[in-house]
């Protein structure tokens, strides 16, 4: 029989006992599941960053995978613990937008507010629902418990509002959505959107203090330590330095604008 | 059949080949066990920190789990390699106190000094007993080898001496036992001890340069960036900042005192 | 049946979605393999460091283990994706030297350039062959696909050229090959080579600004915070500080020389 996979994404870091406590609780319920860390290095309390990483990693997992995610500044407050059942996956976590990007990408079929305490740990702290609520529910889900047994259906949940690239006269304006650990600056401008906008016309990319007039096909096309624009592995425009760290030079952060401008006089 | 779980806790970091060498040795003996990292980011040589993290994470694991822990400044010296068999678990590591908090919490049934070299790697370095002694013993244990076959019984082992909160006239004095990666400052004052001490009377909490007059029930009760005292997920008093890092403000470290004082004039 | 082990070594860090994407792709092909992280904290683009860590960890794994390694500054360029089949293992990664130390240590039996796109993901990015090429190939290999079905045989591959210790009159000159996260400075001078060179004569070890006249058998032989030379767990000469960080004092880096000089006048 195939073992059920449970992935974990948190902002708990890897120094303390928090992540290991979650894993212990899950393995206590289902010792035969496979646990995979997506990341525990989400910036503390940064729901947007967590949502981005989850949305980018989760879709590579096989059907039936349970994605447990906890970036939860409102832990213990009335914010709801939820389960989003999507076309291929189960997403478990706080109802604060963290799950929404990934779940909507996969297509939400059912949303449930976790409410049946018999699936939780006996004693629920106010600060660690990852261990006390989400971990045991993930364990039971992985054993085949029906989602509908875990709580009541809900019709709405918190969604992260992402700015989408906007079109102005002769200009496409996108935003930085993530800076990765290599220092690559990743935007929300997709390859297809850019080509629909430029239609073969010449253009200039403005990012922070620099302008770039062409797209590279891969890092190797730039010279060493050279800045470049290219489409990254997710299909989105990114600013990079070959064998270097673009972020250290450009100091851009999430939300900063990246502008594509058509060059008229040819 | 249920797969045997082996957890790992070290101060080896995750950059080098050390942890992976341990895992390779274990999997070479029992390729079907489940390996779980508790933490490899214990501060180098900090036995107290390792003991704290191990004691807080280990008890969430299912019965039969093998906990292998190596924070071992005395590696290669006459300090003994030991196995502590407890009510639910097996604890393997150096006899320097690292295992004692976790093992005593679970109830020690048997203590053994590892001595039979046929369960070790053929060549034993003086600097890496995690790989050469503890890993192969963990592998054999996970296959069902009887503890008594691994060495001779011993009657005593090194224990970590933790200061316990002390009662002075109208004051309960505890200590910081851990600062987590969020910057939460965790004390050794348990919820029950505090309530026995205060018996409903008003009190003031003094930690570093600040005083707090009330306990919050969860982070959400404080205002953003507000300092607060509350009981953390282990039931102990901690000083936190909502969506912030209390450690960066208070600069407290392990061993620093936290005082609870009864306010008499009401 | 024994589950197949796949290890991962990259310079991707553990903050982003990259490693988790690779694991998802592998588990989508073979949900029953065991995934083990060797390290994802190789310095970005540092092929030598990756090769060192891989060579030191890989040999502890059981026969049949698949080692997937990606430190790949030339991703997307004409550098080849390869599989090296060795006596005990399979090594998958870019043909840039990263695999060569580990594979040659184990004995290379067959080398293959990965070329059959039906074993890759349908869409191959130019920046993330770890996910698009190496992960799916690892998954298929773990299911028992014959190496010869994955591409064409090749006769040569990129090798890392390591300086070997050199003998000058009365002097053995080695180099620093790695500085670990404890700050231990590890050289390429093996225990056997040193003893062949010194043949019982007195010698002096010169490393950076310090000289040491003896070898310790283990850390515990030095006094606390004392600098020492000893043979590390791989059998190579290293400079360490007991319960301290030698690197912080000596500021040595990979390639720096360590000299062993015979003291003649006795």
Short mmCIF file of C-alpha atoms in Angstrom, two decimals, chain B:
data_model
loop_
_atom_site.label_atom_id
_atom_site.label_comp_id
_atom_site.label_asym_id
_atom_site.label_seq_id
_atom_site.Cartn_x
_atom_site.Cartn_y
_atom_site.Cartn_z
CA UNK B 1 4.34 -3.87 10.34
CA UNK B 2 4.94 -0.52 11.92
CA UNK B 3 8.29 1.02 11.09
CA UNK B 4 10.52 1.92 13.99
CA UNK B 5 11.12 5.66 14.50
CA UNK B 6 14.55 7.06 15.32
CA UNK B 7 14.84 10.75 16.18
CA UNK B 8 18.07 12.73 16.02
CA UNK B 9 19.18 15.72 18.03
CA UNK B 10 22.69 17.18 17.69
CA UNK B 11 24.69 20.40 17.62
CA UNK B 12 26.20 19.44 14.24
CA UNK B 13 24.35 22.00 12.13
CA UNK B 14 22.93 21.10 8.73
CA UNK B 15 25.73 22.33 6.51
CA UNK B 16 28.27 19.51 6.85
CA UNK B 17 28.23 15.78 6.18
CA UNK B 18 28.00 14.80 9.84
CA UNK B 19 24.25 14.29 10.26
CA UNK B 20 23.99 12.57 6.88
CA UNK B 21 26.78 10.18 7.85
CA UNK B 22 24.85 9.15 10.95
CA UNK B 23 21.71 8.60 8.90
CA UNK B 24 23.62 6.54 6.36
CA UNK B 25 25.02 4.26 9.06
CA UNK B 26 21.57 3.72 10.57
CA UNK B 27 19.94 3.03 7.21
CA UNK B 28 22.74 0.63 6.35
CA UNK B 29 21.67 -1.47 9.34
CA UNK B 30 17.91 -0.89 9.12
CA UNK B 31 16.84 0.64 5.80
CA UNK B 32 13.20 0.51 6.87
CA UNK B 33 13.29 2.76 9.92
CA UNK B 34 11.85 6.28 9.89
CA UNK B 35 14.39 9.02 10.67
CA UNK B 36 13.14 12.28 12.16
CA UNK B 37 15.26 15.34 12.94
CA UNK B 38 14.44 16.97 16.23
CA UNK B 39 17.09 19.65 15.84
CA UNK B 40 20.69 19.95 14.69
CA UNK B 41 20.85 23.63 15.58
CA UNK B 42 21.57 23.25 19.26
CA UNK B 43 24.20 25.85 20.11
CA UNK B 44 27.59 24.08 19.77
CA UNK B 45 28.49 22.18 22.97
CA UNK B 46 25.42 23.54 24.82
CA UNK B 47 24.25 20.45 26.71
CA UNK B 48 21.58 22.37 28.61
CA UNK B 49 19.93 23.67 25.45
CA UNK B 50 20.02 20.21 23.89
CA UNK B 51 18.51 18.67 27.01
CA UNK B 52 15.71 21.24 27.02
CA UNK B 53 14.78 20.71 23.38
CA UNK B 54 14.96 16.91 23.72
CA UNK B 55 12.79 16.91 26.85
CA UNK B 56 10.16 19.06 25.16
CA UNK B 57 9.97 17.17 21.88
CA UNK B 58 10.59 13.53 22.79
CA UNK B 59 7.44 12.93 24.82
CA UNK B 60 5.20 13.48 21.78
CA UNK B 61 6.57 10.40 20.03
CA UNK B 62 4.94 6.99 19.98
CA UNK B 63 5.99 4.24 22.33
CA UNK B 64 9.13 2.46 21.17
CA UNK B 65 10.75 5.50 19.56
CA UNK B 66 14.55 5.63 19.77
CA UNK B 67 15.88 9.08 20.60
CA UNK B 68 19.53 9.53 19.59
CA UNK B 69 21.11 12.72 20.90
CA UNK B 70 24.67 14.00 20.53
CA UNK B 71 25.89 17.22 22.08
CA UNK B 72 29.20 15.93 23.20
CA UNK B 73 32.06 18.26 24.11
CA UNK B 74 33.77 15.35 25.88
CA UNK B 75 33.70 13.01 22.88
CA UNK B 76 36.53 10.50 23.01
CA UNK B 77 37.28 11.17 26.67
CA UNK B 78 36.36 8.71 29.41
CA UNK B 79 32.76 10.01 29.51
CA UNK B 80 30.56 6.99 28.85
CA UNK B 81 28.27 6.30 25.92
CA UNK B 82 24.94 5.24 27.41
CA UNK B 83 21.48 3.93 26.71
CA UNK B 84 18.63 4.92 29.02
CA UNK B 85 15.58 2.71 28.67
CA UNK B 86 12.50 4.55 29.88
CA UNK B 87 8.85 3.69 30.19
CA UNK B 88 8.17 4.47 26.52
CA UNK B 89 11.47 5.19 24.84
CA UNK B 90 15.14 4.47 24.29
CA UNK B 91 17.56 7.36 24.77
CA UNK B 92 21.05 7.01 23.30
CA UNK B 93 23.87 9.48 23.76
CA UNK B 94 26.83 10.61 25.84
CA UNK B 95 26.58 10.42 29.62
CA UNK B 96 26.86 14.15 30.20
CA UNK B 97 23.35 15.08 31.26
CA UNK B 98 22.00 15.62 27.74
CA UNK B 99 19.54 12.73 28.01
CA UNK B 100 18.67 13.09 31.66
CA UNK B 101 15.83 15.63 31.58
CA UNK B 102 13.93 13.80 28.87
CA UNK B 103 14.59 10.33 30.27
CA UNK B 104 13.66 11.21 33.84
CA UNK B 105 10.48 12.86 32.62
CA UNK B 106 9.48 9.56 31.05
CA UNK B 107 10.73 7.38 33.91
CA UNK B 108 14.03 5.50 33.66
CA UNK B 109 13.73 1.73 33.90
CA UNK B 110 17.24 0.67 32.96
CA UNK B 111 20.62 2.29 32.25
CA UNK B 112 23.36 0.66 30.22
CA UNK B 113 26.86 1.68 29.32
CA UNK B 114 27.47 0.78 25.68
CA UNK B 115 30.41 -1.52 25.60
CA UNK B 116 30.08 -4.29 23.06
CA UNK B 117 32.14 -3.27 20.09
CA UNK B 118 30.43 -5.74 17.78
CA UNK B 119 27.53 -3.28 17.70
CA UNK B 120 29.81 -0.35 16.78
CA UNK B 121 31.44 0.58 13.47
CA UNK B 122 34.69 -1.37 13.00
CA UNK B 123 36.85 1.72 13.38
CA UNK B 124 35.98 4.19 16.12
CA UNK B 125 37.23 7.74 15.74
CA UNK B 126 37.90 9.87 18.80
CA UNK B 127 35.81 12.76 17.53
CA UNK B 128 32.63 11.32 16.05
CA UNK B 129 30.89 8.79 18.27
CA UNK B 130 27.56 9.86 16.80
CA UNK B 131 28.52 8.03 13.63
CA UNK B 132 30.77 5.31 15.06
CA UNK B 133 28.90 4.24 18.21
CA UNK B 134 25.44 5.77 18.62
CA UNK B 135 24.24 5.39 15.03
CA UNK B 136 25.00 1.67 14.69
CA UNK B 137 23.59 0.95 18.15
CA UNK B 138 20.40 2.84 17.20
CA UNK B 139 20.18 0.76 14.04
CA UNK B 140 20.51 -2.50 15.92
CA UNK B 141 18.07 -1.39 18.63
CA UNK B 142 15.52 -0.58 15.92
CA UNK B 143 15.85 -4.14 14.66
CA UNK B 144 14.89 -5.44 18.07
CA UNK B 145 18.25 -6.17 19.74
CA UNK B 146 17.72 -6.43 23.50
CA UNK B 147 19.20 -3.50 25.48
CA UNK B 148 20.91 -5.92 27.83
CA UNK B 149 22.96 -7.26 24.92
CA UNK B 150 24.46 -3.82 24.25
CA UNK B 151 26.50 -3.44 27.41
CA UNK B 152 26.51 -3.57 31.19
CA UNK B 153 23.94 -2.11 33.49
CA UNK B 154 24.88 0.95 35.49
CA UNK B 155 23.24 2.48 38.53
CA UNK B 156 24.02 6.12 38.06
CA UNK B 157 24.42 8.63 35.28
CA UNK B 158 25.12 12.33 34.95
CA UNK B 159 22.11 14.50 35.66
CA UNK B 160 21.61 18.08 34.71
CA UNK B 161 20.99 20.17 37.79
CA UNK B 162 18.28 22.63 36.98
CA UNK B 163 17.60 25.46 39.34
CA UNK B 164 13.95 25.24 40.37
CA UNK B 165 11.92 28.36 41.10
CA UNK B 166 12.43 29.41 44.70
CA UNK B 167 10.05 30.96 47.15
CA UNK B 168 11.11 34.00 49.10
CA UNK B 169 8.85 36.12 51.26
CA UNK B 170 6.14 37.38 48.91
CA UNK B 171 8.25 36.51 45.90
CA UNK B 172 8.55 33.58 43.52
CA UNK B 173 11.86 33.63 41.68
CA UNK B 174 12.24 31.59 38.51
CA UNK B 175 14.78 31.53 35.70
CA UNK B 176 14.90 31.75 31.94
CA UNK B 177 15.40 28.21 30.60
CA UNK B 178 15.18 28.83 26.86
CA UNK B 179 14.87 31.59 24.30
CA UNK B 180 13.21 30.26 21.17
CA UNK B 181 13.74 31.36 17.59
CA UNK B 182 10.75 33.73 17.74
CA UNK B 183 12.47 35.46 20.65
CA UNK B 184 10.01 34.14 23.24
CA UNK B 185 11.65 34.03 26.66
CA UNK B 186 10.60 30.82 28.40
CA UNK B 187 10.88 30.40 32.17
CA UNK B 188 10.70 27.45 34.55
CA UNK B 189 7.63 28.79 36.35
CA UNK B 190 4.75 26.45 35.66
CA UNK B 191 1.16 27.57 35.46
CA UNK B 192 0.18 25.47 38.46
CA UNK B 193 3.05 26.69 40.57
CA UNK B 194 2.19 30.30 39.84
CA UNK B 195 -1.45 29.87 40.72
CA UNK B 196 -0.57 28.04 43.95
CA UNK B 197 1.70 30.95 44.81
CA UNK B 198 -0.61 33.83 43.95
CA UNK B 199 -3.87 32.31 45.22
CA UNK B 200 -5.84 34.98 43.46
CA UNK B 201 -3.82 37.88 44.81
CA UNK B 202 -2.58 40.65 42.52
CA UNK B 203 1.01 40.27 41.39
CA UNK B 204 3.70 41.86 39.29
CA UNK B 205 6.09 40.04 36.95
CA UNK B 206 9.59 41.47 36.72
CA UNK B 207 11.71 40.36 33.81
CA UNK B 208 14.85 42.27 32.91
CA UNK B 209 14.01 45.94 32.75
CA UNK B 210 10.25 45.52 32.49
CA UNK B 211 7.31 44.84 34.80
CA UNK B 212 4.03 43.30 33.77
CA UNK B 213 0.88 43.24 35.89
CA UNK B 214 -1.27 40.73 34.10
CA UNK B 215 -1.23 37.51 32.18
CA UNK B 216 -2.59 37.28 28.69
CA UNK B 217 -4.40 34.13 27.57
CA UNK B 218 -2.85 34.23 24.10
CA UNK B 219 -0.77 36.43 21.81
CA UNK B 220 -3.88 37.91 20.27
CA UNK B 221 -4.83 39.63 23.55
CA UNK B 222 -1.84 41.95 23.39
CA UNK B 223 -1.68 44.81 20.98
CA UNK B 224 0.70 44.45 18.03
CA UNK B 225 4.34 44.73 19.12
CA UNK B 226 3.12 44.75 22.71
CA UNK B 227 5.11 42.95 25.42
CA UNK B 228 3.17 40.39 27.41
CA UNK B 229 3.46 37.51 29.87
CA UNK B 230 1.52 34.32 29.19
CA UNK B 231 1.71 30.59 29.60
CA UNK B 232 3.32 28.97 26.57
CA UNK B 233 2.55 25.67 24.96
CA UNK B 234 4.50 23.73 27.59
CA UNK B 235 2.55 25.33 30.45
CA UNK B 236 5.41 27.59 31.54
CA UNK B 237 5.44 31.35 31.96
CA UNK B 238 6.97 33.14 29.01
CA UNK B 239 7.58 36.73 28.01
CA UNK B 240 6.64 37.48 24.42
CA UNK B 241 5.92 40.26 22.00
CA UNK B 242 2.95 39.92 19.69
CA UNK B 243 4.35 39.50 16.19
CA UNK B 244 7.72 40.59 17.45
CA UNK B 245 10.85 39.38 19.18
CA UNK B 246 10.95 39.86 22.96
CA UNK B 247 14.57 38.76 23.15
CA UNK B 248 15.69 41.67 20.92
CA UNK B 249 14.14 44.14 23.38
CA UNK B 250 14.90 42.49 26.70
CA UNK B 251 18.26 40.85 25.93
CA UNK B 252 17.61 38.14 28.48
CA UNK B 253 19.52 34.90 28.48
CA UNK B 254 19.25 31.49 30.08
CA UNK B 255 19.67 31.72 33.84
CA UNK B 256 18.41 35.28 34.12
CA UNK B 257 15.84 35.68 36.86
CA UNK B 258 12.13 36.32 36.46
CA UNK B 259 10.42 37.47 39.64
CA UNK B 260 6.78 37.28 40.62
CA UNK B 261 5.91 39.67 43.41
CA UNK B 262 2.63 39.88 45.32
CA UNK B 263 1.19 43.36 45.44
CA UNK B 264 -0.01 43.77 48.99
CA UNK B 265 -1.83 47.05 49.14
CA UNK B 266 -5.02 46.58 47.25
#
